[in-house]
Short mmCIF file of C-alpha atoms and ligand atoms in Angstrom, two decimals:
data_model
loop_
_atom_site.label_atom_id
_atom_site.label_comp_id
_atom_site.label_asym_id
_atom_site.label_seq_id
_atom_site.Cartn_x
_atom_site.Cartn_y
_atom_site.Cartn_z
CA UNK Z 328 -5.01 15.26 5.74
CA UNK Z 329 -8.53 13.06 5.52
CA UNK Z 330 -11.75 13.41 5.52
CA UNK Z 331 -12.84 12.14 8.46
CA UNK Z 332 -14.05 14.87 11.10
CA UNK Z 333 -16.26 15.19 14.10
CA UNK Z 334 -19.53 17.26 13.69
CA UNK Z 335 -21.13 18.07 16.68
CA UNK Z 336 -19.60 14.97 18.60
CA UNK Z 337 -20.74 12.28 15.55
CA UNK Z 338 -17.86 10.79 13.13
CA UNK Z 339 -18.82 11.63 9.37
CA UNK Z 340 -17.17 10.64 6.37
CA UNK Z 341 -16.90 13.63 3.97
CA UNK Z 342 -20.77 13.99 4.05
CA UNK Z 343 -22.02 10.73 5.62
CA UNK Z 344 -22.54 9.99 9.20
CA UNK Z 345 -20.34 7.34 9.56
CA UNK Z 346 -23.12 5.27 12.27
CA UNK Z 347 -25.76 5.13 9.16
CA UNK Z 348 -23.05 3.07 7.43
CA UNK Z 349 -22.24 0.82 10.29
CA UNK Z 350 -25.95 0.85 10.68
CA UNK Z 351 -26.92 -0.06 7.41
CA UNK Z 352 -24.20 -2.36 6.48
CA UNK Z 353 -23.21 -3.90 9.32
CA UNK Z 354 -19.91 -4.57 11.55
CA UNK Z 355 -16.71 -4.53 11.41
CA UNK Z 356 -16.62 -2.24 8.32
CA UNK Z 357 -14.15 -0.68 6.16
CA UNK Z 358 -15.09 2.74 5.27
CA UNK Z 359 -12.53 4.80 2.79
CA UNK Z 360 -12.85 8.72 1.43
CA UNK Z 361 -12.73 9.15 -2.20
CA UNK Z 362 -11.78 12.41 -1.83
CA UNK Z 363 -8.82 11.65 0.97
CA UNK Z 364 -7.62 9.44 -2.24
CA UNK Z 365 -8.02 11.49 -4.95
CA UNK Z 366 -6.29 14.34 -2.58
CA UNK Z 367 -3.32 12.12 -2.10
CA UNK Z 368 -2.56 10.87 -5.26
CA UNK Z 369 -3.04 14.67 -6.46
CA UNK Z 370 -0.51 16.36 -4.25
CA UNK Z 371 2.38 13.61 -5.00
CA UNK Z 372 1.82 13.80 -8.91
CA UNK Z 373 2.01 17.64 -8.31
CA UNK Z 374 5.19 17.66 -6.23
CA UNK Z 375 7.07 15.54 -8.45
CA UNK Z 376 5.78 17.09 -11.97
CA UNK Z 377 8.99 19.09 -12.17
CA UNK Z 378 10.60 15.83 -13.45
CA UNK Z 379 8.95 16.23 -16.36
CA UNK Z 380 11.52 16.21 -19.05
CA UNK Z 381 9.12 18.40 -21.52
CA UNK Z 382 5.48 19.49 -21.27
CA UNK Z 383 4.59 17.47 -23.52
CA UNK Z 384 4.96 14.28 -20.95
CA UNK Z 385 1.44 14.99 -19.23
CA UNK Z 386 1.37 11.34 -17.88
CA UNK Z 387 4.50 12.24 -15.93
CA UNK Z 388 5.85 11.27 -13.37
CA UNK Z 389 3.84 8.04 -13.72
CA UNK Z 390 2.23 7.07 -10.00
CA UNK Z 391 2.55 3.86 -9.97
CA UNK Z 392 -0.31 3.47 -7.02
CA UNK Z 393 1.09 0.30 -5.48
CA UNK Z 394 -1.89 -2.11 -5.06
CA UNK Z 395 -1.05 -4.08 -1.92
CA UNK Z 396 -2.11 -1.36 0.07
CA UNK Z 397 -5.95 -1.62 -0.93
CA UNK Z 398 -6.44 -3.84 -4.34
CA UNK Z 399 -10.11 -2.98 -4.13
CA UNK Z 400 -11.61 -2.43 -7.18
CA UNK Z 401 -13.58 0.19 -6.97
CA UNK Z 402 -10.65 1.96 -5.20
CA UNK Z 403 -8.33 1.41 -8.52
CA UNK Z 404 -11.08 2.06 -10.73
CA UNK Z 405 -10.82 6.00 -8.96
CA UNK Z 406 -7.28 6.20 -9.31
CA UNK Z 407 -7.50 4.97 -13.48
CA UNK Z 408 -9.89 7.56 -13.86
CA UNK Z 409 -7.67 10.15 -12.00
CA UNK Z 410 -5.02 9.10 -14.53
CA UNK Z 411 -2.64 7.35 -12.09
CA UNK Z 412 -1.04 3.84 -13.16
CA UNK Z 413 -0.42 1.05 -11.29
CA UNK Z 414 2.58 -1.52 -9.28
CA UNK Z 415 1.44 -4.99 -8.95
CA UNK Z 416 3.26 -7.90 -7.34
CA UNK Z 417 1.14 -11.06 -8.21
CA UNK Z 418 -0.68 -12.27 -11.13
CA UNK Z 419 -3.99 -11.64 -8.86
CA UNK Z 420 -3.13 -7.94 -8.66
CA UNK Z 421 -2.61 -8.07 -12.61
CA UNK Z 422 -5.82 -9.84 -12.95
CA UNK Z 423 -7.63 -7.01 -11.13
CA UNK Z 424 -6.41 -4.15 -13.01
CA UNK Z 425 -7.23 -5.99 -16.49
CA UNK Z 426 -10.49 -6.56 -15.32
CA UNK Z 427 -11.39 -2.93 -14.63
CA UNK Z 428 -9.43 -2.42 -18.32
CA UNK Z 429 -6.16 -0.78 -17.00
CA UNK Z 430 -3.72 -1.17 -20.52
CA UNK Z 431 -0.42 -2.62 -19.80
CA UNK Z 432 1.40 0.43 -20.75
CA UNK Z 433 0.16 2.09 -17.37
CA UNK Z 434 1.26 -1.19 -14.99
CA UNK Z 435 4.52 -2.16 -13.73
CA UNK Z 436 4.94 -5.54 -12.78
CA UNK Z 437 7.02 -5.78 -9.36
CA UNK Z 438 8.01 -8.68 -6.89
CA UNK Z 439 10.85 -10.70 -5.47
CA UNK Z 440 9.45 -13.66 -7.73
CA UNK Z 441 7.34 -14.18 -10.60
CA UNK Z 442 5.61 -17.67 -11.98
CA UNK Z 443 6.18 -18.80 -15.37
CA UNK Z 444 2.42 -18.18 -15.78
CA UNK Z 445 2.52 -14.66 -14.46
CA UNK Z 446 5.36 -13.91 -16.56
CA UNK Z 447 3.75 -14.83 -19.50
CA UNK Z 448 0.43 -12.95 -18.06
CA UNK Z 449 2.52 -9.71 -17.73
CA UNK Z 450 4.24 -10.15 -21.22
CA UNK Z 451 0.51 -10.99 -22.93
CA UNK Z 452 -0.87 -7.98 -21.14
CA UNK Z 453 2.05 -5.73 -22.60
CA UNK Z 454 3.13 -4.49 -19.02
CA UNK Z 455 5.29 -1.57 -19.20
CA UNK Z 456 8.12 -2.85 -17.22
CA UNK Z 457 8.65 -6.02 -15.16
CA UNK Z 458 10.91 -4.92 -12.22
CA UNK Z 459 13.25 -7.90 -11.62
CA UNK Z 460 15.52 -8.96 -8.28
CA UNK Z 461 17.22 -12.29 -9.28
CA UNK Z 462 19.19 -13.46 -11.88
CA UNK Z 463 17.02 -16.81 -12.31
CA UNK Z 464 13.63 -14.43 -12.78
CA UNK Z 465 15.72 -12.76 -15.84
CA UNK Z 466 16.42 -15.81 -17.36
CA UNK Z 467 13.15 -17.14 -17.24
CA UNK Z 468 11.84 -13.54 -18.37
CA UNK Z 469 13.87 -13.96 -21.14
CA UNK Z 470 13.00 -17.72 -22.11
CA UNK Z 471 9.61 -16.48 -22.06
CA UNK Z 472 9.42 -14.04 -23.83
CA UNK Z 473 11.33 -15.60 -26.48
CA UNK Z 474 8.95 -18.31 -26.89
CA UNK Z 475 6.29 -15.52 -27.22
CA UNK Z 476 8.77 -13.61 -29.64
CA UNK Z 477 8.32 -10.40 -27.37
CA UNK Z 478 11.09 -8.44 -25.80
CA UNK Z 479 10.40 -7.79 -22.34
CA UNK Z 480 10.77 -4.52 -20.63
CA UNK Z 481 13.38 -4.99 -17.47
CA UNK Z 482 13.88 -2.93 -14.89
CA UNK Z 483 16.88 -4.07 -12.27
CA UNK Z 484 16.04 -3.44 -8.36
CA UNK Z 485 19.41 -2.19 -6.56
CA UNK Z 486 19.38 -2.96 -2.83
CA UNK Z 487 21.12 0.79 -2.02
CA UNK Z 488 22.10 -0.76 1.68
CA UNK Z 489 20.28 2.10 3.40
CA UNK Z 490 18.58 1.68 7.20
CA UNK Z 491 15.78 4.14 7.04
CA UNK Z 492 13.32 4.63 10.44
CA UNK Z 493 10.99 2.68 10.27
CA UNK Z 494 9.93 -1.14 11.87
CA UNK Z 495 12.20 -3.84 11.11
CA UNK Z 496 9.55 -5.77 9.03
CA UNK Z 497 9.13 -2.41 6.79
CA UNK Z 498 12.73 -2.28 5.67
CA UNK Z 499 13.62 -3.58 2.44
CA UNK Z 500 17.13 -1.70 0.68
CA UNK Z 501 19.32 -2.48 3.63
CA UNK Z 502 22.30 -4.90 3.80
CA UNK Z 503 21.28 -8.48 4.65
CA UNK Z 504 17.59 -8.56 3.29
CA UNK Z 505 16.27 -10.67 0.49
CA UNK Z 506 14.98 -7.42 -2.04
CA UNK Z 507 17.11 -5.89 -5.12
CA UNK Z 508 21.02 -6.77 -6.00
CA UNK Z 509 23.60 -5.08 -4.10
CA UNK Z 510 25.14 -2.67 -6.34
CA UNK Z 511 28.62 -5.07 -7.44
CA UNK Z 512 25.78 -8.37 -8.57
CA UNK Z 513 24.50 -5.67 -10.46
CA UNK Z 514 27.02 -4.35 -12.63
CA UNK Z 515 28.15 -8.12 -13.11
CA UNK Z 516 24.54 -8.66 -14.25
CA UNK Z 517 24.30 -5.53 -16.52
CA UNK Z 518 27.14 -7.37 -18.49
CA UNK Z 519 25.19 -10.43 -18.98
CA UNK Z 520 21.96 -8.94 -19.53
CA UNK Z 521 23.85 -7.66 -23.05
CA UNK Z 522 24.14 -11.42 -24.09
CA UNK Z 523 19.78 -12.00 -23.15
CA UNK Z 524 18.20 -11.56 -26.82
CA UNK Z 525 14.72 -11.00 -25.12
CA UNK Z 526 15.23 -8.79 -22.78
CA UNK Z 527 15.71 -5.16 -22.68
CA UNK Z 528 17.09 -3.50 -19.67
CA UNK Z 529 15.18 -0.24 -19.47
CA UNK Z 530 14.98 1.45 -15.92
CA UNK Z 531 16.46 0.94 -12.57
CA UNK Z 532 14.79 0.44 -9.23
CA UNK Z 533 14.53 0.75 -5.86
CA UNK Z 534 12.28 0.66 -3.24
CA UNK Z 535 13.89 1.17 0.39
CA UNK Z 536 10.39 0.37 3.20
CA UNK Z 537 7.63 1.78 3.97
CA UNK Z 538 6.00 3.92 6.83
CA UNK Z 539 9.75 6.24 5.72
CA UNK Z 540 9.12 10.01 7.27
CA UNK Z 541 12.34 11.13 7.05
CA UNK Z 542 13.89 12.27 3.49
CA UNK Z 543 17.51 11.07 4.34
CA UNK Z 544 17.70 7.71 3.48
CA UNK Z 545 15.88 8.28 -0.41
CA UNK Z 546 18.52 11.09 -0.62
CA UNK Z 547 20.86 8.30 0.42
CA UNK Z 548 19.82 5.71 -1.35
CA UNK Z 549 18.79 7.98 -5.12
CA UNK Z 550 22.39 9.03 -5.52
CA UNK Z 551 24.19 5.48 -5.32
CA UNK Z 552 21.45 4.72 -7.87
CA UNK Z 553 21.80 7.35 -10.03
CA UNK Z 554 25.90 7.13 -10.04
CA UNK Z 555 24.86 3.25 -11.05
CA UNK Z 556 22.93 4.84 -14.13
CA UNK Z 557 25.81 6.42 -15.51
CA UNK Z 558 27.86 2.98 -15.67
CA UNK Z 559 24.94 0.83 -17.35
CA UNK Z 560 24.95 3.65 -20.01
CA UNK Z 561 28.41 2.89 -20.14
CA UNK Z 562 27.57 -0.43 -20.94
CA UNK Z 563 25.19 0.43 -23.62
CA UNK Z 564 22.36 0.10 -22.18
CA UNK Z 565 19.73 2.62 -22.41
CA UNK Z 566 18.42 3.41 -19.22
CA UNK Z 567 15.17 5.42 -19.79
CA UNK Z 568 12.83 5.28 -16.41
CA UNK Z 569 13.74 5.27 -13.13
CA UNK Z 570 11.38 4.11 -10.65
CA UNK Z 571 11.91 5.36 -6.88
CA UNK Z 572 9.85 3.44 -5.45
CA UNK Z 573 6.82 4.25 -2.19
CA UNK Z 574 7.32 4.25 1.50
CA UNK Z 575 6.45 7.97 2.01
CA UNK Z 576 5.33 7.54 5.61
CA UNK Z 577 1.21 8.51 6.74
CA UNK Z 578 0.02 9.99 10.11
CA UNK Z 579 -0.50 7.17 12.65
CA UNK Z 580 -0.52 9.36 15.71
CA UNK Z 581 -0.18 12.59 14.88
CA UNK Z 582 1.47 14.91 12.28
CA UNK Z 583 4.24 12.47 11.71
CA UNK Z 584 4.06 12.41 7.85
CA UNK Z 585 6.03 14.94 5.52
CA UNK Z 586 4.58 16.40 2.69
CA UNK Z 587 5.22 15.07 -0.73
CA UNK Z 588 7.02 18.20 -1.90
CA UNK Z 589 9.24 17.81 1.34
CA UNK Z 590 10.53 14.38 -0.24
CA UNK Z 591 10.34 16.20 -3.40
CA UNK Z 592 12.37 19.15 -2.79
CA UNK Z 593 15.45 17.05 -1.93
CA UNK Z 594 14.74 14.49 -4.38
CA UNK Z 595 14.16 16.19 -7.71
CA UNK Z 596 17.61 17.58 -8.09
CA UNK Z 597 19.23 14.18 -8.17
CA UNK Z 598 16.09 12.59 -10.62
CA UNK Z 599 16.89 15.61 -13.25
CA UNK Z 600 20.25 14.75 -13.32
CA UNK Z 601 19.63 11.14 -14.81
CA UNK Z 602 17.12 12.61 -17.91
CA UNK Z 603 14.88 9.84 -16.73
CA UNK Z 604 11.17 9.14 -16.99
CA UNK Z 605 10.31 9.00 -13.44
CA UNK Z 606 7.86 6.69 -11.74
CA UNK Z 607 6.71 6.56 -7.82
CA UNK Z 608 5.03 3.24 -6.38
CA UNK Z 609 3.57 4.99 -3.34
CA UNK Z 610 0.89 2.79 -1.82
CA UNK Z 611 0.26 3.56 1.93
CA UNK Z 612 0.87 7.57 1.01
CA UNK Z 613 -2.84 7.37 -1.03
CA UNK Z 614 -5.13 5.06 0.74
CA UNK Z 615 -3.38 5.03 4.29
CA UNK Z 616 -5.12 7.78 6.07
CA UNK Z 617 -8.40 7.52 3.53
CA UNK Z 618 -9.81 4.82 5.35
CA UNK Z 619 -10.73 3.72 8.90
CA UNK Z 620 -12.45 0.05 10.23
CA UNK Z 621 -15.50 1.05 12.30
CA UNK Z 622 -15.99 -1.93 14.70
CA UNK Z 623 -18.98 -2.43 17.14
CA UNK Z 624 -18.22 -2.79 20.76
CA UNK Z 625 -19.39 -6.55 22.18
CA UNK Z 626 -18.26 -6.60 25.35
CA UNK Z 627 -16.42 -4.41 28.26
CA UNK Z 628 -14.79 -6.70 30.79
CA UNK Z 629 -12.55 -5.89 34.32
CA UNK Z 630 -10.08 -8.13 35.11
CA UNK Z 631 -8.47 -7.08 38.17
CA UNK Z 632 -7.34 -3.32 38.08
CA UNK Z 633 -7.50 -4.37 33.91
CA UNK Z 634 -10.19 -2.75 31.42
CA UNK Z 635 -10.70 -4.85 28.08
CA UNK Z 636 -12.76 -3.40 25.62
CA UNK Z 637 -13.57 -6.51 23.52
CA UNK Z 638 -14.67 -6.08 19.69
CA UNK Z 639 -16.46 -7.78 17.01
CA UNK Z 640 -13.21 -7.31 14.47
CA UNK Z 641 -10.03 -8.73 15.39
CA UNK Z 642 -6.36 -9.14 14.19
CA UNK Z 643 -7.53 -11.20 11.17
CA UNK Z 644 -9.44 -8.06 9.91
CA UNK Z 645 -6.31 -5.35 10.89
CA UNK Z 646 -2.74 -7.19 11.57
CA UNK Z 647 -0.84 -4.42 11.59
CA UNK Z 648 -1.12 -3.25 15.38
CA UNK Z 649 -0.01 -7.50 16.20
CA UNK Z 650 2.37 -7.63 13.28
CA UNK Z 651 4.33 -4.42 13.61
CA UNK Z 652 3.81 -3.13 16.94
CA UNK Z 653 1.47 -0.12 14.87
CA UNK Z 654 -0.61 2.38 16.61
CA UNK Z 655 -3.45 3.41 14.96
CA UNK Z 656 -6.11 5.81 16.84
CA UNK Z 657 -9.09 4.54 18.06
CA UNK Z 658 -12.30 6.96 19.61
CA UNK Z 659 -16.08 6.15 19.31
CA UNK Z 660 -18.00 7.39 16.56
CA UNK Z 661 -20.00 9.23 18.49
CA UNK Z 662 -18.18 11.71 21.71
CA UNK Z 663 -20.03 12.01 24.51
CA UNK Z 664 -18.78 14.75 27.27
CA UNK Z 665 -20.83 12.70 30.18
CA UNK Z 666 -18.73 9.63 30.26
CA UNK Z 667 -15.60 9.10 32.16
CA UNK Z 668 -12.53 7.57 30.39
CA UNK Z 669 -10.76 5.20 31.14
CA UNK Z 670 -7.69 3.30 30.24
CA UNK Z 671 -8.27 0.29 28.67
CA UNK Z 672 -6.53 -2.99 26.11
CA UNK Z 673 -8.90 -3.08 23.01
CA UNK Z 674 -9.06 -6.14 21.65
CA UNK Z 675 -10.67 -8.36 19.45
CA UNK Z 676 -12.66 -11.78 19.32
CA UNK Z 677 -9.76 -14.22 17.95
CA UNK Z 678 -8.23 -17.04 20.13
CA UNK Z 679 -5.05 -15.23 20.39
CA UNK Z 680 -3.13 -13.08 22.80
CA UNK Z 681 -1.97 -11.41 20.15
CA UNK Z 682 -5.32 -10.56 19.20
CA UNK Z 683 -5.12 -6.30 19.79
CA UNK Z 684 -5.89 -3.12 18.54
CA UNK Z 685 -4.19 -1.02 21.54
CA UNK Z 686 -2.81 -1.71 25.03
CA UNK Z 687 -2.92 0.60 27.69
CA UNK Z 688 -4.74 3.16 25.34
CA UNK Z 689 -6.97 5.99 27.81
CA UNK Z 690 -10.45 6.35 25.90
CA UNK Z 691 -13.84 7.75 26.65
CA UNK Z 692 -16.21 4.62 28.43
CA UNK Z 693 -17.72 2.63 25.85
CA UNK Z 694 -20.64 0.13 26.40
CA UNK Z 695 -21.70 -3.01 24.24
CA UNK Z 696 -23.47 -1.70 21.04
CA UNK Z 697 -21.27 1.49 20.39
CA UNK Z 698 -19.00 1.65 17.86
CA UNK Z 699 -15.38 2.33 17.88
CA UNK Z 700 -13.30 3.89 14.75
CA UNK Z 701 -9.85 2.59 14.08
CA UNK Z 702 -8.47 5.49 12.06
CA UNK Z 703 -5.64 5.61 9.13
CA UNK Z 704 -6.72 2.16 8.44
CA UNK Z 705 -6.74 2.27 4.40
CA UNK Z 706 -3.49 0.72 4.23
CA UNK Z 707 -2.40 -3.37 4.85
CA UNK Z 708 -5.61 -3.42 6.60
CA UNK Z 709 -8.19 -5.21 4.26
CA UNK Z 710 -5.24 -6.82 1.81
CA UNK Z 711 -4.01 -8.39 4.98
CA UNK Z 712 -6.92 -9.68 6.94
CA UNK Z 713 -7.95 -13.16 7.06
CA UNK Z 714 -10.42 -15.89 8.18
CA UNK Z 715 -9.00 -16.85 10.77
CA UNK Z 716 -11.23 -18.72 13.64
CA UNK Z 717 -13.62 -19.03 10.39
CA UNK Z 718 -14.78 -15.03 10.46
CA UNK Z 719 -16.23 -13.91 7.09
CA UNK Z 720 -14.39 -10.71 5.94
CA UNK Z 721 -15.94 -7.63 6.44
CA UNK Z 722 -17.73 -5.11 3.89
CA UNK Z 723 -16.10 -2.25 2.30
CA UNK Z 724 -17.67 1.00 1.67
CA UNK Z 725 -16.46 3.90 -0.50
CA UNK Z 726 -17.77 7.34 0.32
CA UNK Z 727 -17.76 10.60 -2.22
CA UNK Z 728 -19.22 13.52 -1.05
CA UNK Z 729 -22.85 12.95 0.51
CA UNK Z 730 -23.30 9.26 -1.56
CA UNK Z 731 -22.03 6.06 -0.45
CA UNK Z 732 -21.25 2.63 -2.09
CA UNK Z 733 -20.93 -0.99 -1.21
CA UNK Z 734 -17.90 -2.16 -2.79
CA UNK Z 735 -17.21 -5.07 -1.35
CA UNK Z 736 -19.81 -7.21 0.33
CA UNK Z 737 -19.05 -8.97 3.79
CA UNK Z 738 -18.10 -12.41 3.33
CA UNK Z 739 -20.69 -15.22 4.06
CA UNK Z 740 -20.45 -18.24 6.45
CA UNK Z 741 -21.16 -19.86 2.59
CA UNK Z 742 -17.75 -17.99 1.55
CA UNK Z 743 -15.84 -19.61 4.28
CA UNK Z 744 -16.71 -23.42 2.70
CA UNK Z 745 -17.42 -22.36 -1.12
CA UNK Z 746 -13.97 -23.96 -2.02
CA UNK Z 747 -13.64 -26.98 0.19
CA UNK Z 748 -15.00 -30.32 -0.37
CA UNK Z 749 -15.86 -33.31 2.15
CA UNK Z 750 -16.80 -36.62 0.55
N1 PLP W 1360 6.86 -0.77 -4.16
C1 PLP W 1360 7.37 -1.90 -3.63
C2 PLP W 1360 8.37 -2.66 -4.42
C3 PLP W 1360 6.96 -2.36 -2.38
O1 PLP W 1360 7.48 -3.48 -1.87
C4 PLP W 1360 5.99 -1.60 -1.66
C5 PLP W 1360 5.55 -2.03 -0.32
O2 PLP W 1360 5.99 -2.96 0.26
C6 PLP W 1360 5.48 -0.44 -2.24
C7 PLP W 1360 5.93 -0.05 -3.50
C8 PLP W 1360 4.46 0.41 -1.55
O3 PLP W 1360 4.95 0.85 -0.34
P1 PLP W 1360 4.13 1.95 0.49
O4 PLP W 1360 2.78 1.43 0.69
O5 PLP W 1360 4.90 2.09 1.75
O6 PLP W 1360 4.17 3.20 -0.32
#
């Protein structure tokens, strides 16, 4: 579901013609749907409010909208005010939710590994939980937080050794990769955690990939954790949230996503059963399809029986179809019925082969000028990009109803050297 439809053959944006922004602002752009958001984020709080263990838990199940999919601010300062709270991973993500005044109480503070410095930023800021996957980061949680004379909130990640469907790159609770403890480290560790005077082992965790349209493998995965919940409370610890983590997959192609009450449905049962506090780190699931890059066509080149439709943003402004093999869809932003299509590679400006949008994709004829949507592009797209070959970032625009904002400018060539010195 988005909000980004054809009227009489021109792309809008809820109410906005999608060209005056391209127009206005310039190109490439980011362009993402309030609405799309807000639409998202309200269908997965409503399809897993039945965890709530009493009415009186509005704020439940806490989303925990997972800021590496889009960290922009203006973004996060829609979700706040929808009443959602937060996952971050760095310090930097921290920094922007403190600067748009997001209390600690609503942020959980994820990631493989965590600086003394962010630790300390995460236990200053009163984060609600720190999710933890190695022993070291607990002992340094706890020597921090002693110093501080704070007791940190710890969550344990459990790697629940599940394949889900997904690309290789996007799976992280399967045997052999680097995230959570398998589940025998972790009841070792539950034992010594009893001995760590600062630290207080409050939820469990996992998180099994992303891009994840099939319910299966969280079915999987939930009950191992949830049998693991009963044998840290047999250990005396009081395990009071359980976070399940994101990866609910987004249409790329198609209809390939499942509703939220799908994963729901088969999920709930097993969360009830634990009398937890539940929280969901979707991130793709909200912002995914609520945002497309509009990019202006520069050039359209033959080479041999070959079409290349060559554009003015490249893999350093959307990875994902180089790093992960993605499809997103691509049309013009405005149809026109009198033009052929063709078949064609569309690719961007970098010095790279790699440098692609689509291969062999069959679209209507495009000439230098036009511009060309890349749709379902919310997600990994801006977080990721980079300056490669010395290209400013692009702008990003948020849309709500007929009204339109800047809220991000496009980079300068001045950006590009700000930081660097020469003599
Ligand atoms: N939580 C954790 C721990 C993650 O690593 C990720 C993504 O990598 C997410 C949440 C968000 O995943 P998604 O955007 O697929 O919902």
């Amino acid at each position: 579901m988005d909000y980004f439809k054809y009227k009489k053959n021109q792309l809008f944006c809820e109410g906005v013609p999608v060209e005056r922004i391209a127009r206005r602002v310039g190109s490439p752009v980011y362009i993402y749907s309030a609405q799309t958001i807000l639409t998202h984020w309200r269908r997965l709080k409503a399809a897993f409010q039945p965890a709530r263990l009493s009415a009186r838990q509005a704020d439940q199940p806490l989303i925990g909208y997972s800021l590496k999919a889009n960290s922009n601010l203006a973004v996060c300062n829609l979700l706040q005010r929808a009443g959602s709270g937060f996952e971050v991973v760095s310090g930097g993500e921290l920094y922007r939710l403190l600067k748009i005044g997001v209390p600690g109480e609503k942020i959980i503070f994820g990631g493989i590994a965590k600086t003394e410095s962010e630790i300390k930023l995460g236990l200053k800021s009163g984060v609600l939980i720190f999710n933890v996957e190695t022993k070291d980061e607990i002992l340094l949680i706890n020597r921090v937080a002693g110093r501080l004379k704070k007791i940190a909130p710890v969550a344990i990640r459990l790697n629940p050794e599940v394949t889900p469907a997904t690309h290789l790159y996007l799976i992280t609770g399967q045997k052999g990769n680097k995230f959570g403890f398998y589940l025998n480290d972790a009841e070792k560790l539950m034992r010594e955690i009893n001995s760590l005077p600062s630290i207080r082992l409050v939820g469990l965790h996992m998180h099994i990939g992303s891009q994840i349209t099939r319910v299966a493998p969280y079915r999987n995965a939930l009950k191992r954790v949830v049998l693991f919940i009963e044998k840290c409370r047999g250990l005396g610890h009081r395990i009071e949230w359980l976070d399940i983590g994101g990866g609910f997959g987004i249409h790329y192609r198609g209809d390939e996503a499942r509703p939220a009450r799908d994963f729901a449905r088969v999920l709930l049962p097993w969360i009830k059963k634990t009398g937890c506090r539940l929280i969901v780190e979707p991130g793709r699931f909200i912002v995914g399809n609520a945002g497309i890059l509009v990019t202006k066509v520069l050039s359209v080149k033959k080479s041999g029986r070959k079409n290349f439709v060559i554009c003015d943003a490249g893999m350093n402004v959307l990875i994902r179809p180089t790093l992960y093999g993605a499809h997103h869809k691509i049309s013009p932003i405005k149809r026109r019925s009198d033009r052929p299509s063709i078949v064609a590679d569309i690719v961007g400006p970098i010095c790279e082969s790699g440098d692609f949008f689509a291969k062999k994709r069959r679209i209507q004829s495009v000439q230098p000028g036009e511009y060309l949507s890349v749709f379902s592009a919310g997600a990994y797209g801006f977080t990721m990009s980079s300056n490669y070959n010395s290209r400013p970032r692009p702008a990003e625009v948020l849309v709500d109803g007929s009204r339109y904002q800047v809220v991000r400018q496009a980079e300068t060539y001045h950006d590009l050297v700000r930081l660097e010195r020469y003599h």
